[in-house]
Coordinates of C-alpha atoms in Angstrom, one line a residue:
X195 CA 35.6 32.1 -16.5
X196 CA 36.5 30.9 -12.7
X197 CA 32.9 31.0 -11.8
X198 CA 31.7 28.9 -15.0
X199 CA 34.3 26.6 -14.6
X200 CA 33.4 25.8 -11.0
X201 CA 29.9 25.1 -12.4
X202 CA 31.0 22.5 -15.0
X203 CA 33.8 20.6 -12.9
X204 CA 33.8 19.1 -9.7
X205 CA 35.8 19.7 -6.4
X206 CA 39.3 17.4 -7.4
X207 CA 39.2 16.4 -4.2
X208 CA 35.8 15.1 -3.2
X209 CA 36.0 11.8 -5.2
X210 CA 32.0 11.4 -4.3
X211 CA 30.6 14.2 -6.7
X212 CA 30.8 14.1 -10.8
X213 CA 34.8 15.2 -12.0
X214 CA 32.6 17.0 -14.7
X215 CA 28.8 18.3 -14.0
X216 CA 28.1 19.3 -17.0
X217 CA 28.9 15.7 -18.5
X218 CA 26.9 14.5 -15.6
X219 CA 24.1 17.1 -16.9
X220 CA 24.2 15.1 -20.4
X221 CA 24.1 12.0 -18.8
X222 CA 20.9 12.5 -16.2
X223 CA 19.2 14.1 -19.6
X224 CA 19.9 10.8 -21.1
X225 CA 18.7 8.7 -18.2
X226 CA 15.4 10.9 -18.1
X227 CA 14.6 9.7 -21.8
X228 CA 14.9 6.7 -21.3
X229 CA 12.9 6.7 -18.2
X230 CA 10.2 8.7 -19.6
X231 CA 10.2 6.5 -22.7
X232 CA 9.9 3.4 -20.4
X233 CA 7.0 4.8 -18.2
X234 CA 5.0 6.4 -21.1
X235 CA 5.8 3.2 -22.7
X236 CA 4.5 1.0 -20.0
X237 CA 2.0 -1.8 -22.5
X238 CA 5.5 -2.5 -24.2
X239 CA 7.6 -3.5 -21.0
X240 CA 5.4 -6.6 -18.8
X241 CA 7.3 -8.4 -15.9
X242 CA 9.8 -10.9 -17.4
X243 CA 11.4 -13.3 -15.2
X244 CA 15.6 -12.1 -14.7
X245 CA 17.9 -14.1 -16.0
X246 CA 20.1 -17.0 -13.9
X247 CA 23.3 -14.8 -13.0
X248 CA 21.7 -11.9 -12.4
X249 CA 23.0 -11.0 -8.8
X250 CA 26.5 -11.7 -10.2
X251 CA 25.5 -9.2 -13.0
X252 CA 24.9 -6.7 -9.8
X253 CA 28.0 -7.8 -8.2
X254 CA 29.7 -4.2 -6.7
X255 CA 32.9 -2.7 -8.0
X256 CA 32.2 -3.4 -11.6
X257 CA 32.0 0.5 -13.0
X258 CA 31.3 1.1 -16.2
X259 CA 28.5 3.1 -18.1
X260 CA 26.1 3.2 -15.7
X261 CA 23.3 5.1 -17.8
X262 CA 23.7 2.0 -20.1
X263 CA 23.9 -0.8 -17.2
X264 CA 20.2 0.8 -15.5
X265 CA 19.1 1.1 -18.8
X266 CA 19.7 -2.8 -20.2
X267 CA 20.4 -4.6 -16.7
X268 CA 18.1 -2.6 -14.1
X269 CA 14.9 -1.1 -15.5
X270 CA 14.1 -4.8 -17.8
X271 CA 14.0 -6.8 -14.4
X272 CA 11.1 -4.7 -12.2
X273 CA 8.1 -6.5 -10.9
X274 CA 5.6 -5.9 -13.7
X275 CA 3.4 -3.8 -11.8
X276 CA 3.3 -0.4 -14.2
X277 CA 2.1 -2.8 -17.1
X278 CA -1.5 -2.2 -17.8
X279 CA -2.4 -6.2 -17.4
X280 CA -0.5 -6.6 -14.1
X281 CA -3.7 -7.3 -11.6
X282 CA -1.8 -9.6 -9.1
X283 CA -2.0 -9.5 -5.2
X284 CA -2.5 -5.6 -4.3
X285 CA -0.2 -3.4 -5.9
X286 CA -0.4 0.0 -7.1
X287 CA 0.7 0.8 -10.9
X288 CA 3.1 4.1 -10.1
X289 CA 2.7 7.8 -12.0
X290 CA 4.7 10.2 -14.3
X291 CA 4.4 12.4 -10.9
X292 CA 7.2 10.1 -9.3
X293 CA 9.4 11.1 -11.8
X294 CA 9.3 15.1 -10.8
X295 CA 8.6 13.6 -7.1
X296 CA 11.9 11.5 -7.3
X297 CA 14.6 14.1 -8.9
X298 CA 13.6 16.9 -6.5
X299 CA 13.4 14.6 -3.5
X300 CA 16.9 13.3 -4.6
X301 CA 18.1 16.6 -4.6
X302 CA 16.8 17.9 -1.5
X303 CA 17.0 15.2 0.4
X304 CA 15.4 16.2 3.4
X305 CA 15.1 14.2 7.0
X306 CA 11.8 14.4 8.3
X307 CA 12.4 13.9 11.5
X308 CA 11.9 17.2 13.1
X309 CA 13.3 20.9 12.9
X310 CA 12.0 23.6 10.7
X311 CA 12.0 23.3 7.1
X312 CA 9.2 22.8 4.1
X313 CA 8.9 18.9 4.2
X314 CA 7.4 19.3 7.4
X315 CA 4.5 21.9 6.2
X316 CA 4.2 19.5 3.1
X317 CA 3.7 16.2 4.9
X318 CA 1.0 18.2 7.6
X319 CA -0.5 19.4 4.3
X320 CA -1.2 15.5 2.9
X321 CA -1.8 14.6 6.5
X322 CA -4.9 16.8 6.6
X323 CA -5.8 16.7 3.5
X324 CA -6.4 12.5 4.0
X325 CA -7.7 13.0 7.6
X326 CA -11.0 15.2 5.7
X327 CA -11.2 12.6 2.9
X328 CA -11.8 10.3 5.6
X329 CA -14.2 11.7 7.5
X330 CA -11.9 12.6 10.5
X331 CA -12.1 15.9 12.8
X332 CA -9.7 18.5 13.1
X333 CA -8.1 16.9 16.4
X334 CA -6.7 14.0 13.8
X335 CA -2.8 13.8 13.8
X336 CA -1.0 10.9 11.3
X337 CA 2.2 9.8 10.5
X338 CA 3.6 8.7 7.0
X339 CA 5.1 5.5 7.0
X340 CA 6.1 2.4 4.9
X341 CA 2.8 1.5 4.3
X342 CA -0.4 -0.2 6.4
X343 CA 2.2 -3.1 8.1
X344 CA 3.9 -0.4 9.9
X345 CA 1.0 1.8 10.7
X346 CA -1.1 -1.0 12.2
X347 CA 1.7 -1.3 14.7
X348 CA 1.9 2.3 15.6
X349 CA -2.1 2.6 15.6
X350 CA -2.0 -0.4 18.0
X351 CA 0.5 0.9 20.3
X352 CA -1.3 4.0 20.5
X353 CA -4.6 1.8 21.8
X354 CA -2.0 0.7 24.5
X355 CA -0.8 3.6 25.8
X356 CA -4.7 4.8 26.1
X357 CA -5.6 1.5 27.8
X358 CA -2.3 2.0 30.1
X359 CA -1.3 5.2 30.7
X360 CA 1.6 4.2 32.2
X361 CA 2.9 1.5 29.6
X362 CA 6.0 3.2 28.5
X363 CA 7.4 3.5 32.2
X364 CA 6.2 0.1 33.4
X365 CA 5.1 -2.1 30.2
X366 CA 2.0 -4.1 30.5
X367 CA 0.8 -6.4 33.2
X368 CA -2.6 -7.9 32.3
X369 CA -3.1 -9.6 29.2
X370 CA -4.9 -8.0 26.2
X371 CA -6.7 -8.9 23.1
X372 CA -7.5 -7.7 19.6
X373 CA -10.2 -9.1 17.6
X374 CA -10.4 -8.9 14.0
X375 CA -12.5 -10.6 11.1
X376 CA -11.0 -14.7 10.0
X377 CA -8.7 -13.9 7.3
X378 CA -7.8 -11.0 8.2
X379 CA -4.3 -9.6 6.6
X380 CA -0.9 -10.7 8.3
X381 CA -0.3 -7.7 9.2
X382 CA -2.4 -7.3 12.3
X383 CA -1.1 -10.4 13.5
X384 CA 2.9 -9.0 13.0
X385 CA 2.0 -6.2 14.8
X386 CA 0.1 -8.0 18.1
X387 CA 3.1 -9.8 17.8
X388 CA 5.5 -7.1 17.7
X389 CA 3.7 -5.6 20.5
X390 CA 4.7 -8.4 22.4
X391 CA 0.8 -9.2 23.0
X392 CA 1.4 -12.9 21.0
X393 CA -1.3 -14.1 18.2
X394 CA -2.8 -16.4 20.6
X395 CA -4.5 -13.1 22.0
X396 CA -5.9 -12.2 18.5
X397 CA -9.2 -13.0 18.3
X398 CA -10.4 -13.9 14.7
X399 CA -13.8 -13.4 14.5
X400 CA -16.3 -15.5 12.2
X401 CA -18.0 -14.0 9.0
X402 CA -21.6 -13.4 8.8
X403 CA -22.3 -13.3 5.1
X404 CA -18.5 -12.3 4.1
X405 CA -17.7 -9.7 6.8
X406 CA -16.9 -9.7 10.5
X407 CA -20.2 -10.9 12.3
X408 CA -20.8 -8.3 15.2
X409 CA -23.0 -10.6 17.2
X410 CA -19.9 -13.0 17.3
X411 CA -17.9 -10.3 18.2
X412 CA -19.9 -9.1 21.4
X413 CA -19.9 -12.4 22.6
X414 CA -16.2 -12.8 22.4
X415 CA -15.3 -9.6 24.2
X416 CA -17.8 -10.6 27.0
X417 CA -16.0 -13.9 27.3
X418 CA -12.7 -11.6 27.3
X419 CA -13.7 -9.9 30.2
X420 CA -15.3 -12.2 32.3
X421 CA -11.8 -13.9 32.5
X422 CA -10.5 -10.7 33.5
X423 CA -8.8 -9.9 30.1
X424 CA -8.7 -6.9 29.1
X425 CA -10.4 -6.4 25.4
X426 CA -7.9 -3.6 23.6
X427 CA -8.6 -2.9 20.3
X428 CA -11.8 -3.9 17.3
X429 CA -9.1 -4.5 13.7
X430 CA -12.4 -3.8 11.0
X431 CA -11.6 -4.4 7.4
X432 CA -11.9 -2.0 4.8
X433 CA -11.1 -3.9 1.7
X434 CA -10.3 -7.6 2.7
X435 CA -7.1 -8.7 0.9
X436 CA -8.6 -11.8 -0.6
X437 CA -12.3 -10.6 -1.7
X438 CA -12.3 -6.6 -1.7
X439 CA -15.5 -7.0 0.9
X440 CA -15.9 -4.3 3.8
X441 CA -17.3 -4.7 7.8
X442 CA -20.0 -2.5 8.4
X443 CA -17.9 0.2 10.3
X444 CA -21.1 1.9 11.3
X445 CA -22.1 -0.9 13.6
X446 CA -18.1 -1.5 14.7
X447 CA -18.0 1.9 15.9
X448 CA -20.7 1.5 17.7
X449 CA -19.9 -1.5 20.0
X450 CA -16.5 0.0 20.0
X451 CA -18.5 3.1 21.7
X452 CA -20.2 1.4 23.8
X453 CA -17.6 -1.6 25.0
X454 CA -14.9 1.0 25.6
X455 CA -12.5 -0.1 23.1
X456 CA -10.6 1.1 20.4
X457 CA -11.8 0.8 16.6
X458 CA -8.9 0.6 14.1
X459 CA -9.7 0.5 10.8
X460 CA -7.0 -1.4 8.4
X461 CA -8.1 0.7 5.2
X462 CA -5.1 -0.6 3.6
X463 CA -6.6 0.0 0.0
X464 CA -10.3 0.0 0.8
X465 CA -10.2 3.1 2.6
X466 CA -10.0 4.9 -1.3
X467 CA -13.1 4.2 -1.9
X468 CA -13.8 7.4 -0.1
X469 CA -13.2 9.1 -3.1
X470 CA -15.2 6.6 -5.6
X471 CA -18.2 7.2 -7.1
X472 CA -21.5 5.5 -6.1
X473 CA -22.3 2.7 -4.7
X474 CA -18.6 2.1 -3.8
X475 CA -18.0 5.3 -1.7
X476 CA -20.6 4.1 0.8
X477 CA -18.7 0.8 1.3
X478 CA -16.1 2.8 4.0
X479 CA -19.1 4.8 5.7
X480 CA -18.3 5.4 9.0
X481 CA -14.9 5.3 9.1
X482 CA -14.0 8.8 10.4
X483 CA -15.5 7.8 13.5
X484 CA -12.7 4.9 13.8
X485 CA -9.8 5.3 16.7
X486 CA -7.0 5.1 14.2
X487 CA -6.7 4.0 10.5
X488 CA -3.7 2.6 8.4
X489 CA -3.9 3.0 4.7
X490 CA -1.4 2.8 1.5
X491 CA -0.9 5.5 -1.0
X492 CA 1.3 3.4 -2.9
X493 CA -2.1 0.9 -4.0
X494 CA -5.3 2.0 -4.6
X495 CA -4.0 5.9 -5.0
X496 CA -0.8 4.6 -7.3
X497 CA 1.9 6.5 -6.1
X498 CA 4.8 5.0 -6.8
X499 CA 6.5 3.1 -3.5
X500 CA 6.8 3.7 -0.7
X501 CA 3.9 5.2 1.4
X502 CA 1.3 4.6 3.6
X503 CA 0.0 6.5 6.8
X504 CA -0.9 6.0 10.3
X505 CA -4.0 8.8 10.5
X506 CA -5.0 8.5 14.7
X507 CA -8.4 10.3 15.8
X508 CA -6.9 12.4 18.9
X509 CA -3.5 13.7 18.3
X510 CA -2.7 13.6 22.2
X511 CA -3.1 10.3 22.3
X512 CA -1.5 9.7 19.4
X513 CA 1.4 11.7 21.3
X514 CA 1.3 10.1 24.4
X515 CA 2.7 6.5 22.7
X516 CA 5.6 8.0 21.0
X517 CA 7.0 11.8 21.7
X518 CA 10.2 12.3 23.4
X519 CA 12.9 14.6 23.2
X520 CA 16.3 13.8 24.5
X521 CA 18.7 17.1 25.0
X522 CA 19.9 16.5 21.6
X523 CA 16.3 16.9 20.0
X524 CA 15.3 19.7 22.0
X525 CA 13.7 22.4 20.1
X526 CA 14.5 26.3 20.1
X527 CA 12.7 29.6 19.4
X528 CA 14.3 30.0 16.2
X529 CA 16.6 28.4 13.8
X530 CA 16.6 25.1 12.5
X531 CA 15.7 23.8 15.7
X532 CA 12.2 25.7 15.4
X533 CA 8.8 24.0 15.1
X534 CA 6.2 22.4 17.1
X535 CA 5.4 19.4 14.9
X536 CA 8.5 17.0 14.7
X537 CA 7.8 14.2 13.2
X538 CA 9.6 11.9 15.1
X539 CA 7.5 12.3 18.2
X540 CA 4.2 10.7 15.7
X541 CA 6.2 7.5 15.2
X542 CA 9.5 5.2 16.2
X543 CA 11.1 6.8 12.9
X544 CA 13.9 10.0 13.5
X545 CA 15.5 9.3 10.1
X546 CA 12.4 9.7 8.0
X547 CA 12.4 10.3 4.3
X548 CA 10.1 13.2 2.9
X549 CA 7.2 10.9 1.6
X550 CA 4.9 13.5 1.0
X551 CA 6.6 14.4 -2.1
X552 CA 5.4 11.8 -4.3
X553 CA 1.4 12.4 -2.9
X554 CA 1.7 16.3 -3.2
X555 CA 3.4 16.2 -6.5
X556 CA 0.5 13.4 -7.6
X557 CA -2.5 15.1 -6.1
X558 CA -1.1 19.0 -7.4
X559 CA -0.1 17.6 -11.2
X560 CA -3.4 15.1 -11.9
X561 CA -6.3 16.6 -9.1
X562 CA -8.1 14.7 -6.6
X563 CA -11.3 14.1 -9.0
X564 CA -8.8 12.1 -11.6
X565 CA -8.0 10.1 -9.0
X566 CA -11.9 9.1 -7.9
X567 CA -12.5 8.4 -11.8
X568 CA -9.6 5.9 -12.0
X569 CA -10.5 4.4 -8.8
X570 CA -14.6 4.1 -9.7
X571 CA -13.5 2.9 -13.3
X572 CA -11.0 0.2 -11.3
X573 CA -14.5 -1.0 -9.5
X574 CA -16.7 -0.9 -12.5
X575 CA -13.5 -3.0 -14.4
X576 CA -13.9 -6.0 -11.7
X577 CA -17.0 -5.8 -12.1
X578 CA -16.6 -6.6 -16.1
X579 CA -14.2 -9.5 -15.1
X580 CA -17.2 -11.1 -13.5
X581 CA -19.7 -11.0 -16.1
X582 CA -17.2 -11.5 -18.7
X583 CA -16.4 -14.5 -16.4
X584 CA -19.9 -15.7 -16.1
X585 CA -20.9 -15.1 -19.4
X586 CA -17.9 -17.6 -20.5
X587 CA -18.7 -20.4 -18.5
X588 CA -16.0 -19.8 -16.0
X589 CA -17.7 -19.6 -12.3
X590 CA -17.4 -16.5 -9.7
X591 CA -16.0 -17.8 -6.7
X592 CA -17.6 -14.8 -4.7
X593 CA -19.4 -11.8 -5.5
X594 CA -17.6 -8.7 -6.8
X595 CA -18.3 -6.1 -4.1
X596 CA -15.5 -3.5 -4.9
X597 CA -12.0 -4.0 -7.2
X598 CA -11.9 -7.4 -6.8
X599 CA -12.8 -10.7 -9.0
X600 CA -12.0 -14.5 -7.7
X601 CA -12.8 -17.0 -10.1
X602 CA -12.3 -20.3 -11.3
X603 CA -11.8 -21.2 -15.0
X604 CA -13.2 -24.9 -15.0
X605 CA -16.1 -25.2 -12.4
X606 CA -17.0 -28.9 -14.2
X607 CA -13.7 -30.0 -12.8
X608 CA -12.7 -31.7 -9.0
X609 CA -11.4 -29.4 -6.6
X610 CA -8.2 -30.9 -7.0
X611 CA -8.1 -30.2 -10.4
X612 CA -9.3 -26.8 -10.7
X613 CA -7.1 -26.1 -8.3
X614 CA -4.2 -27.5 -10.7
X615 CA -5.2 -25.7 -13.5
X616 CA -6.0 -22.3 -12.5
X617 CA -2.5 -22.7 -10.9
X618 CA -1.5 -23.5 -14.1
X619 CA -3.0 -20.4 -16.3
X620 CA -1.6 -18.2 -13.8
X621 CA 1.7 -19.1 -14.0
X622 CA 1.9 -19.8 -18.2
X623 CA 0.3 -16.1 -18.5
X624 CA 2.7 -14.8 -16.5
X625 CA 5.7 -16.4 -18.0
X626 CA 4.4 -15.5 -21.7
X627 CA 4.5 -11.7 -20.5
X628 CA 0.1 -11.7 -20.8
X629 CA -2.0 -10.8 -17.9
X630 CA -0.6 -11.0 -14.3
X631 CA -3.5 -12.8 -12.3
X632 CA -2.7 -14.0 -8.5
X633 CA -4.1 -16.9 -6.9
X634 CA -6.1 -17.5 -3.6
X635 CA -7.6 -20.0 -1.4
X636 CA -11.2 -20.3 -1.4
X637 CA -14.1 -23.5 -0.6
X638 CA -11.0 -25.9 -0.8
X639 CA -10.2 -24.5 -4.5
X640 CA -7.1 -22.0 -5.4
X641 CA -8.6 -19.6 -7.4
X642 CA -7.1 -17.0 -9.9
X643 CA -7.7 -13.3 -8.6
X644 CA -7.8 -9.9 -10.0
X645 CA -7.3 -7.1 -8.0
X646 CA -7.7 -4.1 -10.3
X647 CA -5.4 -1.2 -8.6
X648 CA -3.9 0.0 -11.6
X649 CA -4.8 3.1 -13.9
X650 CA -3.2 2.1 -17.1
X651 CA -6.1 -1.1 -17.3
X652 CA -8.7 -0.1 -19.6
X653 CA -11.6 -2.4 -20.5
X654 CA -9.9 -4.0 -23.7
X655 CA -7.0 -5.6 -21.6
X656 CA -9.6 -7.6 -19.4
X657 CA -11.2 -8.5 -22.6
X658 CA -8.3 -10.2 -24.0
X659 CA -7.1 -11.4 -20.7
X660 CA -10.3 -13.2 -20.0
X661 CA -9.8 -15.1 -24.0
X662 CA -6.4 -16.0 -22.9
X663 CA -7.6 -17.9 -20.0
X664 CA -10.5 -19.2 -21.7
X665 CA -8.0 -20.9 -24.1
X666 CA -5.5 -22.1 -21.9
X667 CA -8.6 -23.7 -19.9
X668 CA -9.8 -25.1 -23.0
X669 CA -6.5 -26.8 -23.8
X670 CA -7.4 -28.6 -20.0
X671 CA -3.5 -28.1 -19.2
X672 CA -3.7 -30.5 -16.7
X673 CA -0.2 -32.5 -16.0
X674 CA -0.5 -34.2 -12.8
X675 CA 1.4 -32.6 -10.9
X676 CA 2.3 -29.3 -9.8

């Protein structure tokens, strides 16, 4: 009776556990239904803008039933993104996997940092799995992060410490570059920033026919150089944020070779294409041969948020930029203190999260060829947008290469006014809890955009999506001003 009893009731004393497991017990059962009714669910719950007062709502020291206040407060207000017609800016649509990935993580709760316990063996484990996928050797090393942001700053630091050796001890003395394609996502330039490097030495590169033109390229690091600056690291795109189009890594890698300079490969969703069918999976050819590569999880493989990686071709020099071990970190022969792959010598993280969870749990419960289906099917869906597009009058503002459609829904109009309206149908589809369409800038005109990272679309949701703009359009909801 003693023993049972200390299973159902909580320590009097330690006001920060449950008075009552087992009452707990009933109400985490009850919180799972309605979670699992909620994701299984998903076409019934679209974004919905929250209510004015909300943040009072939040306001701490309120109590109550909390199963009831995540339940009819929380869970209504998310972003949108796990509804089947949510196809705005680049975000991944989450899986039932997160779920088992979240409660066992919760109760673990394990800092991967260092020492010598499973999360360590399970983050190697997706580490290497990604680095084959990828095309990378054995000598590969990564590092699971918040997602491509952070990894391009750790990939980029890593470029540094190659370039100078002895960077950490002294810092750097001679100015260097990075050169990337025009347009390129923010998140190269908040890392040469971060890095203390400035964006003045990012070098944006001019497209030849959509994509980073290597000729330009050659000719800027010669320049570089001839002023004595020192040409660091090549940024190729693998899936521009904008269009979905791909650099020829082949040709990258091999100025990269020859010049001397590090290739780093921001694969931040296009990099998944690894794993599509044909002809998408030759878009990232060449990419194993890349320096370093930063990609997302959380996108274009749907795992629920957040993780990305930092995967870096020699794990030495992905060492040199970050290990070190203070006497408090030092590790032992046995014990907790064991193990020769901390974590916190990959990275500038020592209070680290077990991330792996959610891509292990994903990857074990669905299979890596589900996950290549979804992500072909995603391809072959933007493609539908654009004939469906076409075929309705609407006008393709750029060629569907991989999982993503910019259009415009009244060509005959000014620039002014397209722009207006397509504004416009974004933002009424949104509000009515329809389709989720983003928005983009493109030949003077802001566009509506599809980016199709989500495995709950299926081919009837584009179809009514594209009537609903072909009706608003229609209308010509054209006030004046925006």
């Amino acid at each position: 009776m003693g023993e049972q009893s200390k299973g159902r009731r909580g320590d009097r004393g330690n006001m920060l556990e449950p008075a009552d497991w087992q009452a707990f017990r009933g109400q985490m059962h009850d919180l799972l239904d309605r979670c699992l009714d909620r994701m299984a669910g998903a076409e019934d719950h679209p974004w919905q803008a929250p209510p004015d007062g909300l943040q009072e709502a939040y306001a701490i020291g309120q109590g109550g039933d909390l199963v009831a206040r995540l339940a009819d407060e929380v869970m209504p207000y998310h972003s949108g993104n796990t509804h089947p017609q949510f196809w705005g800016w680049v975000q991944g649509s989450g899986l039932p996997s997160d779920l088992m990935a979240g409660l066992v993580g919760a109760a673990m709760n394990a800092n991967v940092g260092g020492r010598h316990h499973g999360a360590n063996a399970m983050e190697a484990a997706v580490i290497d799995w990604t680095r084959r996928k990828m095309g990378m050797g054995d000598a590969a090393s990564g590092v699971l992060v918040t997602g491509t942001s952070q990894a391009t700053v750790l990939c980029l630091q890593a470029a540094r410490v190659r370039a100078v050796p002895d960077l950490r001890a002294k810092g750097a003395t001679a100015p260097m570059t990075v050169y990337a394609v025009d347009g390129v996502h923010n998140a190269t330039r908040k890392a040469v920033e971060l890095l203390g490097l400035g964006h003045e030495a990012l070098r944006l590169i001019p497209t030849g026919e959509g994509v980073l033109d290597v000729q330009a390229l050659r000719a800027a690091i010669d320049r570089d150089r001839a002023k004595g600056i020192l040409p660091l690291a090549i940024v190729a795109t693998a899936g521009s944020v904008d269009l979905g189009q791909f650099d020829d890594l082949n040709a990258l890698a091999d100025l990269a070779q020859t010049q001397g300079i590090w290739l780093h490969v921001d694969g931040a969703f296009g990099a998944w294409t690894r794993l599509a069918g044909n002809p998408w999976s030759a878009l990232t050819d060449g990419i194993g041969r890349a320096d370093s590569i930063a990609l997302d999880f959380h996108k274009w493989m749907y795992v629920g948020y957040d993780v990305g990686l930092a995967l870096i071709a020699d794990e030495a020099d992905h060492r040199a930029a970050f290990a070190i071990r203070p006497p408090y970190l030092q590790r032992s022969k046995d014990g907790l203190s064991r193990g020769d792959r901390w974590f916190c010598d990959y990275g500038i993280d020592l209070s680290r999260g077990n991330r792996a969870l959610k891509v292990w749990c994903a990857l074990e419960m669905f299979g890596e060829e589900a996950f290549a289906a979804a992500i072909t099917r995603n391809c072959k869906q933007a493609a539908l947008l654009g004939e469906l597009v076409e075929a309705q009058g609407m006008a393709l503002m750029a060629p569907v290469v991989s999982n993503i459609c910019v259009f415009t829904a009244r060509p005959d109009l000014s620039e002014q006014d397209q722009s207006s309206l397509n504004r416009q149908i974004a933002t009424t589809l949104q509000l009515d809890q329809r389709a989720v369409f983003s928005t983009t800038e493109l030949g003077g005109v802001t566009c509506l955009r599809a980016a199709f990272t989500n495995h709950r679309t299926r081919d009837h949701h584009i179809r009514a999506a594209v009537q609903d703009v072909v009706a608003l359009a229609r209308r010509g909801m054209l006030p004046t001003a925006d």
